[in-house]
CSV table of C-alpha atoms and ligand atoms in Angstrom, one decimal:
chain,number,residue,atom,x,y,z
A,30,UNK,CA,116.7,75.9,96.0
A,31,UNK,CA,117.9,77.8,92.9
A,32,UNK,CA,116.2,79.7,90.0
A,33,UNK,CA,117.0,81.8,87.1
A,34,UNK,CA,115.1,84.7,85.7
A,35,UNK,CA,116.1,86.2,82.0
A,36,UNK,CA,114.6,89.6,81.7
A,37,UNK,CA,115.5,93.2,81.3
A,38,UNK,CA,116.5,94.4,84.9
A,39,UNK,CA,117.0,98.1,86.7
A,40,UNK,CA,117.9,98.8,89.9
A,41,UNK,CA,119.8,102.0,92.1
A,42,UNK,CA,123.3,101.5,93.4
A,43,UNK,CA,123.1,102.5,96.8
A,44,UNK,CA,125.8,105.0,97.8
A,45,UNK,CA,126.5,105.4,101.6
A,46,UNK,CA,127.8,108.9,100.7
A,47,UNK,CA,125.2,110.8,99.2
A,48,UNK,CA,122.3,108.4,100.6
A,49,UNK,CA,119.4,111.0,99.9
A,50,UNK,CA,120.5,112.1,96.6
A,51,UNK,CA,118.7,110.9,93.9
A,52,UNK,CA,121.1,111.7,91.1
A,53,UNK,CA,122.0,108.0,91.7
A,54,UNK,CA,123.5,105.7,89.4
A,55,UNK,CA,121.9,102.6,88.3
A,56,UNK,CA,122.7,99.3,86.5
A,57,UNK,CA,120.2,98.1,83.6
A,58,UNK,CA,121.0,94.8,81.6
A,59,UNK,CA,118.4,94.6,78.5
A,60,UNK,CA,118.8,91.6,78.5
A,61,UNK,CA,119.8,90.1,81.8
A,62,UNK,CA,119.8,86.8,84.0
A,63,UNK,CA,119.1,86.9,87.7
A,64,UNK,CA,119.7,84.1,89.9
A,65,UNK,CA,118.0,83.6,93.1
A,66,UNK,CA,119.5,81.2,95.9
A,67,UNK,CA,117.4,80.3,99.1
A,68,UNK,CA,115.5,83.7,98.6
A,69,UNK,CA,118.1,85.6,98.2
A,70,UNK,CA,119.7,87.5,95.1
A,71,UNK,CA,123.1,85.1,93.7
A,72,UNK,CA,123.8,86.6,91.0
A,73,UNK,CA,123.0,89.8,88.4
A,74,UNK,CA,124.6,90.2,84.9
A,75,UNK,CA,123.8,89.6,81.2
A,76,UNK,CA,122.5,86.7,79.7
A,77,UNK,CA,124.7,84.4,77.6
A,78,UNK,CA,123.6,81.8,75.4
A,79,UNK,CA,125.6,79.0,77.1
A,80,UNK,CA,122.8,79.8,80.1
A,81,UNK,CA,120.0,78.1,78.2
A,82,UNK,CA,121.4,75.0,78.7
A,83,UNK,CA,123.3,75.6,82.0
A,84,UNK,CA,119.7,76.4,84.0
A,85,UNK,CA,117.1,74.1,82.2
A,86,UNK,CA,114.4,75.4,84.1
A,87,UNK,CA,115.4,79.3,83.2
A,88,UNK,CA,112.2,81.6,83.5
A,89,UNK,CA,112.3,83.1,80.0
A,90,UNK,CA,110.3,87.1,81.0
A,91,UNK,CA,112.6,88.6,78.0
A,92,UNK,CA,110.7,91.8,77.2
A,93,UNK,CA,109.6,92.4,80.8
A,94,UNK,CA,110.9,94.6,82.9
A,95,UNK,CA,112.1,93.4,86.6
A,96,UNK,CA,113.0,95.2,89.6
A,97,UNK,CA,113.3,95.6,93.2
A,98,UNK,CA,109.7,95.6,94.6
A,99,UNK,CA,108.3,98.5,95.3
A,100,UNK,CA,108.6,100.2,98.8
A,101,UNK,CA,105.6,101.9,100.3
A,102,UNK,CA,106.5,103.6,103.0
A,103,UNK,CA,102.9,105.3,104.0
A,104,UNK,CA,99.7,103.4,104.1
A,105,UNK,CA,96.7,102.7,106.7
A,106,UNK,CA,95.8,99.6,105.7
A,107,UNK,CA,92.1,100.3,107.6
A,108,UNK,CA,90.9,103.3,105.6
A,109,UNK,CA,90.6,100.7,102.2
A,110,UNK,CA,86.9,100.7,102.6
A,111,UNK,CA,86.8,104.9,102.8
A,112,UNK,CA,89.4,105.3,100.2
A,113,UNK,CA,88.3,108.5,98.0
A,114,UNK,CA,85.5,110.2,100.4
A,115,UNK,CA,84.3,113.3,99.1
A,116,UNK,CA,85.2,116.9,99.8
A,117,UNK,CA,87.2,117.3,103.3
A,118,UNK,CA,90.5,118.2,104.1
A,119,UNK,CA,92.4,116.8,106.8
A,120,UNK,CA,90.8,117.3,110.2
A,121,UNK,CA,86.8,116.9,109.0
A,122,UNK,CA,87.7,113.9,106.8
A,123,UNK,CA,89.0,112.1,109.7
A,124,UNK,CA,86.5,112.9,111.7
A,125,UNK,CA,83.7,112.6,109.1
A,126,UNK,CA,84.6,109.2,107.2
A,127,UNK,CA,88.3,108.2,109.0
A,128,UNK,CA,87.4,107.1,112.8
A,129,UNK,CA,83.9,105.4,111.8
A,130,UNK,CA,85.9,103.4,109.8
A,131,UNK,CA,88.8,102.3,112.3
A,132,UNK,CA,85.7,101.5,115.0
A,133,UNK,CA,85.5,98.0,113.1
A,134,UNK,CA,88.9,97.1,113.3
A,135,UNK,CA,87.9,96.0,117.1
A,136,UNK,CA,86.1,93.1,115.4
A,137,UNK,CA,89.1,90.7,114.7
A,138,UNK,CA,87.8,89.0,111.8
A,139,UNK,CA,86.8,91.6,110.3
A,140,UNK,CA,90.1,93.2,110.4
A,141,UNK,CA,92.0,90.1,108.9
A,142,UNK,CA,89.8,90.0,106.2
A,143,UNK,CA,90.2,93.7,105.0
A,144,UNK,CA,94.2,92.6,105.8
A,145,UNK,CA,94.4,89.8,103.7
A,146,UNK,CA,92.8,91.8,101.0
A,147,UNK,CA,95.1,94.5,101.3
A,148,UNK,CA,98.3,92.0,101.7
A,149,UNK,CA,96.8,91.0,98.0
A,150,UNK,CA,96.4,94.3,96.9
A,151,UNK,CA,100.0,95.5,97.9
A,152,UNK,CA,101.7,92.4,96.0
A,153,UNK,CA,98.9,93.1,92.5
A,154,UNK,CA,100.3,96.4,92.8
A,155,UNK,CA,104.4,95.4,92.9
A,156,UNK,CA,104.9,96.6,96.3
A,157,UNK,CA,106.4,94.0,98.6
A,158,UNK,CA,107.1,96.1,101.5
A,159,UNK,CA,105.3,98.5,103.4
A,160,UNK,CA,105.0,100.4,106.7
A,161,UNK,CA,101.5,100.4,107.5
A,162,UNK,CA,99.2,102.1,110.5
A,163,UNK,CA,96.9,99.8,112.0
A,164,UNK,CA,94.4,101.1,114.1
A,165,UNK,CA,94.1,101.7,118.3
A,166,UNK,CA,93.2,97.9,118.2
A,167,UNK,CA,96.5,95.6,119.1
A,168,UNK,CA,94.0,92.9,117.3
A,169,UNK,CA,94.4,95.0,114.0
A,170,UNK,CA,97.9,94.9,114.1
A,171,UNK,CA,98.1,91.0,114.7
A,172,UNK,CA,95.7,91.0,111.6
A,173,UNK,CA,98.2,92.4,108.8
A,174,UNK,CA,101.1,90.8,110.6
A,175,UNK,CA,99.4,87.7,110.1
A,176,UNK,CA,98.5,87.6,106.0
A,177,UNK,CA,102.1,89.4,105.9
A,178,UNK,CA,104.0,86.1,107.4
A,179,UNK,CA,101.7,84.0,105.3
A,180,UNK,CA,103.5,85.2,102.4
A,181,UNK,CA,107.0,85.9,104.3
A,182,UNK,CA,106.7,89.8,103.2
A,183,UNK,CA,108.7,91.6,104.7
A,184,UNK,CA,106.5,94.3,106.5
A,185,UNK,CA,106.4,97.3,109.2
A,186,UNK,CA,103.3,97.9,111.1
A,187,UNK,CA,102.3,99.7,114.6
A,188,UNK,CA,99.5,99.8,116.6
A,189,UNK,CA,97.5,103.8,117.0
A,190,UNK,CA,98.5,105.7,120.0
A,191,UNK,CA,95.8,107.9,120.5
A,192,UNK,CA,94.6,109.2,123.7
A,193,UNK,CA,92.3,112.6,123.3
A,194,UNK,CA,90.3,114.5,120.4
A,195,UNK,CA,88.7,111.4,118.7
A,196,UNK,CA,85.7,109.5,119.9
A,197,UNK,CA,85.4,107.8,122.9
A,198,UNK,CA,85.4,104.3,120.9
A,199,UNK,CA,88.7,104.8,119.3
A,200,UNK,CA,91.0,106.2,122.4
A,201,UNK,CA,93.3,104.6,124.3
A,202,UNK,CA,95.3,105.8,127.4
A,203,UNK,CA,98.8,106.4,128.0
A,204,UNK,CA,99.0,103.5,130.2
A,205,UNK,CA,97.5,100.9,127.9
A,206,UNK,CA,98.8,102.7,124.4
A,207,UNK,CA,102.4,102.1,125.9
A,208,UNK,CA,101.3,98.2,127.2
A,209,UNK,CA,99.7,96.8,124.0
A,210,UNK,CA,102.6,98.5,122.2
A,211,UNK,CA,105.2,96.6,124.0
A,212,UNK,CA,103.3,93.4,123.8
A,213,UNK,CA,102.9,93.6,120.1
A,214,UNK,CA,106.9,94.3,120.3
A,215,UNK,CA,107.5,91.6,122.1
A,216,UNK,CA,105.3,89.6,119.9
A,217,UNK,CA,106.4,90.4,116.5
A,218,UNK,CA,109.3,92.9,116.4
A,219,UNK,CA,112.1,91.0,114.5
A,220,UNK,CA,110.1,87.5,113.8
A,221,UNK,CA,110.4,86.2,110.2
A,222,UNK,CA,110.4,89.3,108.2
A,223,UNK,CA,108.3,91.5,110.6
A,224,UNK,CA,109.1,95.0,112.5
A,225,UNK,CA,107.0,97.0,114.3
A,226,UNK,CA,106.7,100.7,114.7
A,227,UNK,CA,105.5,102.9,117.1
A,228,UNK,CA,102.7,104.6,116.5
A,229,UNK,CA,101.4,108.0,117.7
A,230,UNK,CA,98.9,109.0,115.1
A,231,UNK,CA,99.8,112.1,115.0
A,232,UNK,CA,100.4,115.0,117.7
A,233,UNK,CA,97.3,116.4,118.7
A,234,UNK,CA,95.5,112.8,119.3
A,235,UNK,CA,98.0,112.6,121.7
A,236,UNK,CA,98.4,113.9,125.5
A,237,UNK,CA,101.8,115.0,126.6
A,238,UNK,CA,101.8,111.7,129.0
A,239,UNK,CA,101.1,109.4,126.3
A,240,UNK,CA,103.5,111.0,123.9
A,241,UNK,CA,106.3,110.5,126.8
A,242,UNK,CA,105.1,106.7,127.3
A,243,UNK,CA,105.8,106.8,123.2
A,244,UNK,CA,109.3,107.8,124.0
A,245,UNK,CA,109.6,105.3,126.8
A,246,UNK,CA,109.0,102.7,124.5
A,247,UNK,CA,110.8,103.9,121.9
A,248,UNK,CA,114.2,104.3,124.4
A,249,UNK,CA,113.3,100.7,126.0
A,250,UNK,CA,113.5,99.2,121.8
A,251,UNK,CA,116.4,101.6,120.4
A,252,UNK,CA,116.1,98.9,117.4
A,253,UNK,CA,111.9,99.6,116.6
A,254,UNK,CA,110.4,102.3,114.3
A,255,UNK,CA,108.2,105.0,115.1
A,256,UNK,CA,106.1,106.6,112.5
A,257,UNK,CA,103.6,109.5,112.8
A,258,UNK,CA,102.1,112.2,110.8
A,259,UNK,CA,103.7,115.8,110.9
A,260,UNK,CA,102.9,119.3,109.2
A,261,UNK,CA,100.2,118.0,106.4
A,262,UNK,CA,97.7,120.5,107.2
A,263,UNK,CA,98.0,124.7,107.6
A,264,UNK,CA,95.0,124.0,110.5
A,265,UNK,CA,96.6,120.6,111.8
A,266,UNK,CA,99.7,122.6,112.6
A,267,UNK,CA,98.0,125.8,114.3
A,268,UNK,CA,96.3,123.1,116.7
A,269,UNK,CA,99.1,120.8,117.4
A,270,UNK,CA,101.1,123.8,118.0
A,271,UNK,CA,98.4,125.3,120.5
A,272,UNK,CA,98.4,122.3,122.2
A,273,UNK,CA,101.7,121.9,122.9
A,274,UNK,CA,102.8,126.0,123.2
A,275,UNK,CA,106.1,125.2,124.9
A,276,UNK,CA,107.5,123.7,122.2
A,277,UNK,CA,108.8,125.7,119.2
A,278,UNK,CA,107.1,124.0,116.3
A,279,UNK,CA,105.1,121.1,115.3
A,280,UNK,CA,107.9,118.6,114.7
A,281,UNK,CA,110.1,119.5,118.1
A,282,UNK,CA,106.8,118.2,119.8
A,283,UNK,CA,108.4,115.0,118.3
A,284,UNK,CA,111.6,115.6,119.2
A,285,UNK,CA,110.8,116.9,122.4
A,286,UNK,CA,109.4,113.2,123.4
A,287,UNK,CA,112.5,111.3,122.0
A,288,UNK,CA,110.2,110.4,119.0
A,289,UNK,CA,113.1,111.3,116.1
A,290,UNK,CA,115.8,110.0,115.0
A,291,UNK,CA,117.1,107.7,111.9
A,292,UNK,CA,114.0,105.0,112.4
A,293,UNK,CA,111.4,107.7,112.9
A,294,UNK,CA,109.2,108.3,109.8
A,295,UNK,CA,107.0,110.8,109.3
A,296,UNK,CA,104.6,111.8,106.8
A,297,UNK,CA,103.8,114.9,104.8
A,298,UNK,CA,106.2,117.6,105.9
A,299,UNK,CA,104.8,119.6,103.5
A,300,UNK,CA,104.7,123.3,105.4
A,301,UNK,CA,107.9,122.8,107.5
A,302,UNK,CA,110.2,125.5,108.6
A,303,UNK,CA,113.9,126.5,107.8
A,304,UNK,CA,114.4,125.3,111.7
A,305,UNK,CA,112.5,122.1,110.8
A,306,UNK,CA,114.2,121.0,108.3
A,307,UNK,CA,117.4,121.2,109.7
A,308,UNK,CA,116.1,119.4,112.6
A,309,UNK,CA,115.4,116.9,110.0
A,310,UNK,CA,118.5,116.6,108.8
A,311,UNK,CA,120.5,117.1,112.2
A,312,UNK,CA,118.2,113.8,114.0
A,313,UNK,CA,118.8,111.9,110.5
A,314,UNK,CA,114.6,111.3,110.9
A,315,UNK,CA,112.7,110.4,107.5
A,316,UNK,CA,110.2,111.7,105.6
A,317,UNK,CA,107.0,109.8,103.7
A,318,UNK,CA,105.9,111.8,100.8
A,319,UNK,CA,102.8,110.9,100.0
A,320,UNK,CA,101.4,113.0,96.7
A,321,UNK,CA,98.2,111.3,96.2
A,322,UNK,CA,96.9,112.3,99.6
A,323,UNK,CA,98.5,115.7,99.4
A,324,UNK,CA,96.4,116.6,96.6
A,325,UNK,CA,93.3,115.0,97.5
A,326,UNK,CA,93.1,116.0,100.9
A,327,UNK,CA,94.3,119.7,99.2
A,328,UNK,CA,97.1,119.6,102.2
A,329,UNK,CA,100.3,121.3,99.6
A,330,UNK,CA,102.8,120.4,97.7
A,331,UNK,CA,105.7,118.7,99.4
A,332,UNK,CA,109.5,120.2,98.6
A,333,UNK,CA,111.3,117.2,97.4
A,334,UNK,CA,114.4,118.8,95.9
A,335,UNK,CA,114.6,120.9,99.7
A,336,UNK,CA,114.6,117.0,101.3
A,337,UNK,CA,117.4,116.3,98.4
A,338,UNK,CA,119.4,119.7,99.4
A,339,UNK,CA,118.8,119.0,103.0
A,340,UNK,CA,119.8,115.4,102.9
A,341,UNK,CA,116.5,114.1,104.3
A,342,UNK,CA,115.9,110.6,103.1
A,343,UNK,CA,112.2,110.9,101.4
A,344,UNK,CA,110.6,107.2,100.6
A,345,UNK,CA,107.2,107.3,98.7
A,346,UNK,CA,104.2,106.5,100.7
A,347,UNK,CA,100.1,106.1,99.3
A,348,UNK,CA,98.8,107.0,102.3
A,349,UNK,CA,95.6,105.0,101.0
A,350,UNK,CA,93.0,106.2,102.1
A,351,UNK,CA,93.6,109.7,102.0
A,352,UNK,CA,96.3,108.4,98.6
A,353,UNK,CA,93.6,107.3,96.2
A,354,UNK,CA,95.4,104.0,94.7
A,355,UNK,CA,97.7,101.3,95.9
A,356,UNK,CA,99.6,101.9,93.1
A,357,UNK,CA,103.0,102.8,93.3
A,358,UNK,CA,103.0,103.8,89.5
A,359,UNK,CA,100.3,106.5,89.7
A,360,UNK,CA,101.1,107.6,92.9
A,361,UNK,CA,104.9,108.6,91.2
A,362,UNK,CA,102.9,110.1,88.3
A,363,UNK,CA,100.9,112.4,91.2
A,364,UNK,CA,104.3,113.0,92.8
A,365,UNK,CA,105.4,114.4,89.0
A,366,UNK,CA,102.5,116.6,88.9
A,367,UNK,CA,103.3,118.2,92.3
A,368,UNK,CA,107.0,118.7,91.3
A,369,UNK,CA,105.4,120.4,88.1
A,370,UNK,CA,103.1,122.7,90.2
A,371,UNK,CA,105.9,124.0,92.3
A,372,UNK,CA,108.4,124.6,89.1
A,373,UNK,CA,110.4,121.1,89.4
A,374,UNK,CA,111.3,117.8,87.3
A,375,UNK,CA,110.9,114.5,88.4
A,376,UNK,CA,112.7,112.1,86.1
A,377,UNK,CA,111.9,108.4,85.6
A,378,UNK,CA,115.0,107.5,87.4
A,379,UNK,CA,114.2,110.4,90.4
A,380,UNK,CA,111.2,108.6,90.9
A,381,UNK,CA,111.8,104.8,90.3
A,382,UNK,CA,114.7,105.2,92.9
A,383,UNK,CA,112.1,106.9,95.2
A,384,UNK,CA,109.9,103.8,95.1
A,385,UNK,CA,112.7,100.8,95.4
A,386,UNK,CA,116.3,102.1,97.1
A,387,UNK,CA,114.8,105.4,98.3
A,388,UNK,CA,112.3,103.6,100.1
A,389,UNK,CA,114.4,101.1,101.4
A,390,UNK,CA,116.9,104.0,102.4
A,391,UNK,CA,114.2,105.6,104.2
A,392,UNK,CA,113.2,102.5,106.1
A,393,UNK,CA,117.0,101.9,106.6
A,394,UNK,CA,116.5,98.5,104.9
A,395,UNK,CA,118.6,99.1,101.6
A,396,UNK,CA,120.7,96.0,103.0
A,397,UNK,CA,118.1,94.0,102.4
A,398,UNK,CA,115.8,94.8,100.1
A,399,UNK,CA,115.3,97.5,97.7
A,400,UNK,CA,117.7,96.7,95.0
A,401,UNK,CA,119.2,93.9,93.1
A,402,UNK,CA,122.3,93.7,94.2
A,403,UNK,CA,124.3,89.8,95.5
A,404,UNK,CA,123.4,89.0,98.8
A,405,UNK,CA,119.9,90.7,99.2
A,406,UNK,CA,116.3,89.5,99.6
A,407,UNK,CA,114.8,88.8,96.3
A,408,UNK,CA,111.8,91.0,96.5
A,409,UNK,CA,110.9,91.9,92.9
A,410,UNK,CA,108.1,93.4,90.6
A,411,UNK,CA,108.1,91.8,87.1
A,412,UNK,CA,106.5,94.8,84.7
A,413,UNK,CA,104.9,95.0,81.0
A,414,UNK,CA,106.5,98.3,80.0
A,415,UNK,CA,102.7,98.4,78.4
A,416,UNK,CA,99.2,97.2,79.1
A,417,UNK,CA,97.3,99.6,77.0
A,418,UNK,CA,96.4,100.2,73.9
A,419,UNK,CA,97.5,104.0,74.6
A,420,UNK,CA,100.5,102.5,76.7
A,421,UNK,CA,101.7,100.5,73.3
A,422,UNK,CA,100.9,103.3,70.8
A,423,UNK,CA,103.4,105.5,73.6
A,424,UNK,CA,105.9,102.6,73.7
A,425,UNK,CA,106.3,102.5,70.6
A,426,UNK,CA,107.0,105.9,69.9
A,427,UNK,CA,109.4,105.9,72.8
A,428,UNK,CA,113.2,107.7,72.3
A,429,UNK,CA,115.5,105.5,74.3
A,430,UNK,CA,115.0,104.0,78.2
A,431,UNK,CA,114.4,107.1,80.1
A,432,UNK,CA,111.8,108.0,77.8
A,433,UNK,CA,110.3,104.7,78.0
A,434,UNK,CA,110.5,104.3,82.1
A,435,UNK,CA,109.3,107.9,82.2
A,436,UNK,CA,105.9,106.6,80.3
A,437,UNK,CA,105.8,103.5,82.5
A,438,UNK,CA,105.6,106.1,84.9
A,439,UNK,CA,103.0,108.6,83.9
A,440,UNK,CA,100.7,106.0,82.8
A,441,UNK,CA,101.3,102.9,84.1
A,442,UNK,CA,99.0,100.9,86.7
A,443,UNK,CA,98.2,97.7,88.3
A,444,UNK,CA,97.7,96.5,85.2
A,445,UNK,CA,101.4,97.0,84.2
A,446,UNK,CA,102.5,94.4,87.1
A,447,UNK,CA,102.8,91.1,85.4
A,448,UNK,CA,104.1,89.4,88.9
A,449,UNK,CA,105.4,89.6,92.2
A,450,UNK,CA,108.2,87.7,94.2
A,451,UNK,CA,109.0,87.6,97.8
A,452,UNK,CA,111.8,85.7,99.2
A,453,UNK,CA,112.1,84.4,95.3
A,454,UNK,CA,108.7,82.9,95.6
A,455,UNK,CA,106.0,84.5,93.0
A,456,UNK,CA,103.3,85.5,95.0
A,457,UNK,CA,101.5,87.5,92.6
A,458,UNK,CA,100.9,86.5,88.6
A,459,UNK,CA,98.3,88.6,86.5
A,460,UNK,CA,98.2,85.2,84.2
B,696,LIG,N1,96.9,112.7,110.3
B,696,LIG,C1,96.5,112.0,111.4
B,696,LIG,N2,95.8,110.9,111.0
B,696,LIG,C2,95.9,110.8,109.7
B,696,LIG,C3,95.4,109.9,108.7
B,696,LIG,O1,94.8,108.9,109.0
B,696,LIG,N3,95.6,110.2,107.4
B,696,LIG,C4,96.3,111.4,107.0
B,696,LIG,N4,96.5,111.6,105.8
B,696,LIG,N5,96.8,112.2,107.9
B,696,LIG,C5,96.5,112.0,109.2
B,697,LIG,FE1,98.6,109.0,106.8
């Protein structure tokens, strides 16, 4: 099955050299033509006239804007319902509005229907990949694995490993974390366009033993993820580090279990240490910034340009519910605002590289997805460059294509994504 798309395109060229550096180069055709082959990308260059009459059933989008889909590389897809609950920082807001909410995910239904909806809300939003937390509930990670193959996404997803310091009805134990871990591997990992991660929430929710049963699993499938939260919180990090005091810092509790390495994600590393981050960059592991959260949670502003130096991959993660949109758009205009705040710029091309190839960099997917080059998935986000009144005026008054990405950035929003594909399949229109 063949099809042909004329629009404007962008996308990052990946270079294996200088992977996390996001002075990238890029390829944009104004006017362009994609062709997509069996779900996969054919072929990328300008359009000629003869192409009217060489693909009859050419998808005219000239005037729109298509790229890669968007890559979010932080989200808990069961916090939806407590998205933006007042006044906490990290360790009272999940205790406060955070583990009520995850009790419900036992309830099976329940959790595919807030999963279907957030499938939806991920494609309305241009994102077509994601690395998501589920809950302590195996059922809850069936759930978004579920309305993810329905539409063939291609999607990450782990179960909670969480064993101490959170109410009874959310713990699991060492033995049972590392059991209905390797089921779900066993299940899912590697079927259709499904991977699974490994999940330790974060440190202190974890007991030594179930942080070595992580490891276990993570050594028994070399070829899975693991994702986890590190250094968000000045109070998170005294307590992880008290309850782990023979190990030198917060993210060596990681490394101490075999948790890092090149497929290991984890989120925040806002307050790190010079030792840190060259652990970072020594065990290749990944970093999910996550700017929405950062500033709503008031957890600091993350050190982007020290990941760049450092050449810690960085992908761009929500981290809805604590992230207060689904939006990949407005959560690259927070992560402007916290590169303002510490003295830094953010381009339009920084940041629309974050949220395609950087992402898929970070997932080490950039084979696959996250850019339009022959040969990979077609995953793409079709975009109005403006779907405002105050977005036109802007346009209009725009100096050239940085200028005019950099607006799509700062003020664009759901309502900017005229359609998704996955697999070359639209599984989104706004029409
Ligand atoms: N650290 C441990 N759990 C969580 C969570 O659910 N959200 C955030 N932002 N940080 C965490
Ligand atoms: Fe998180």
């Amino acid at each position: 099955e063949k099809r042909a798309i004329r629009a404007s395109f962008l996308h990052f060229i990946a270079n294996p050299a200088e992977v996390a550096n996001p002075q990238h180069s890029y390829q944009f055709f104004a006017d362009g033509l994609l062709v997509i082959h069996d779900g996969l990308i054919a072929e990328l260059r300008d359009y000629h006239a003869e192409d009217a009459e060489r693909y009859p059933e050419l998808e005219d989008r000239s005037g729109q804007l298509i790229m890669p889909g968007f890559v979010d590389t932080h989200i808990h897809y069961a916090q939806t319902e407590m998205i933006a609950a007042y006044g906490e920082q990290l360790l009272e807001w999940l205790d406060t509005y955070t583990f009520p909410t995850e009790q419900q995910f036992a309830d099976k239904d329940y959790a595919s229907k807030i999963a279907q909806f957030v499938i939806n809300e991920l494609l309305k939003n241009g994102t077509t990949s994601a690395l998501v937390f589920g809950t302590v509930h195996p059922q809850s990670v069936d759930a978004i694995f579920e309305q993810a193959a329905a539409r063939n996404m291609r999607l990450i997803a782990g179960k909670v490993m969480m064993d101490r310091n959170a109410p009874e009805y959310l713990l699991d134990t060492p033995e049972s974390g590392y059991a209905e871990s390797k089921a779900l591997i066993e299940k899912w990992h590697n079927r259709d366009r499904l991977q699974y991660a490994i999940t330790p929430r974060f440190a202190p929710t974890s007991t030594p033993e179930q942080l070595n049963m992580a490891g276990r699993l993570k050594a028994e499938y070399p070829d899975t993820y693991v994702q986890t939260h590190v250094s968000e919180n000045k109070n998170e990090i005294e307590w992880a580090k008290s309850l782990f005091p023979e190990c030198r810092g917060y993210f060596d509790i990681y490394q101490h279990y075999g948790l890092t390495g090149a497929k290991s994600i984890f989120s925040h590393a806002i307050h790190l240490t010079d030792e840190e981050w060259q652990a970072f960059s020594e065990t290749d592991s990944v970093i999910a910034f996550c700017p929405s959260s950062n500033m709503f949670l008031g957890s600091g502003l993350f050190a982007l340009e020290r990941a760049t130096a450092a050449k810690v991959r960085v992908g761009l993660g929500t981290d809805v519910g604590a992230g207060t949109s689904f939006s990949p758009l407005q959560t690259l205009s927070d992560a402007y605002k916290v590169m303002q705040l510490r003295g830094q710029k953010l381009s339009a091309l920084d940041g629309f590289y974050l949220a395609t190839l950087g992402g898929a960099q970070a997932l080490s997917l950039s084979d696959k997805i996250g850019t339009l080059a022959v040969g990979s998935e077609a995953d793409l986000v079709v975009l109005d460059w403006a779907a405002t009144e105050v977005q036109r005026l802007r346009m209009h008054n725009s100096n050239g294509l940085e200028d005019r990405l950099f607006a799509l950035m700062m003020l664009g929003d759901d309502r900017n994504i005229a359609a998704t594909y996955v697999a070359g399949r639209c599984v989104y229109s706004a029409s």
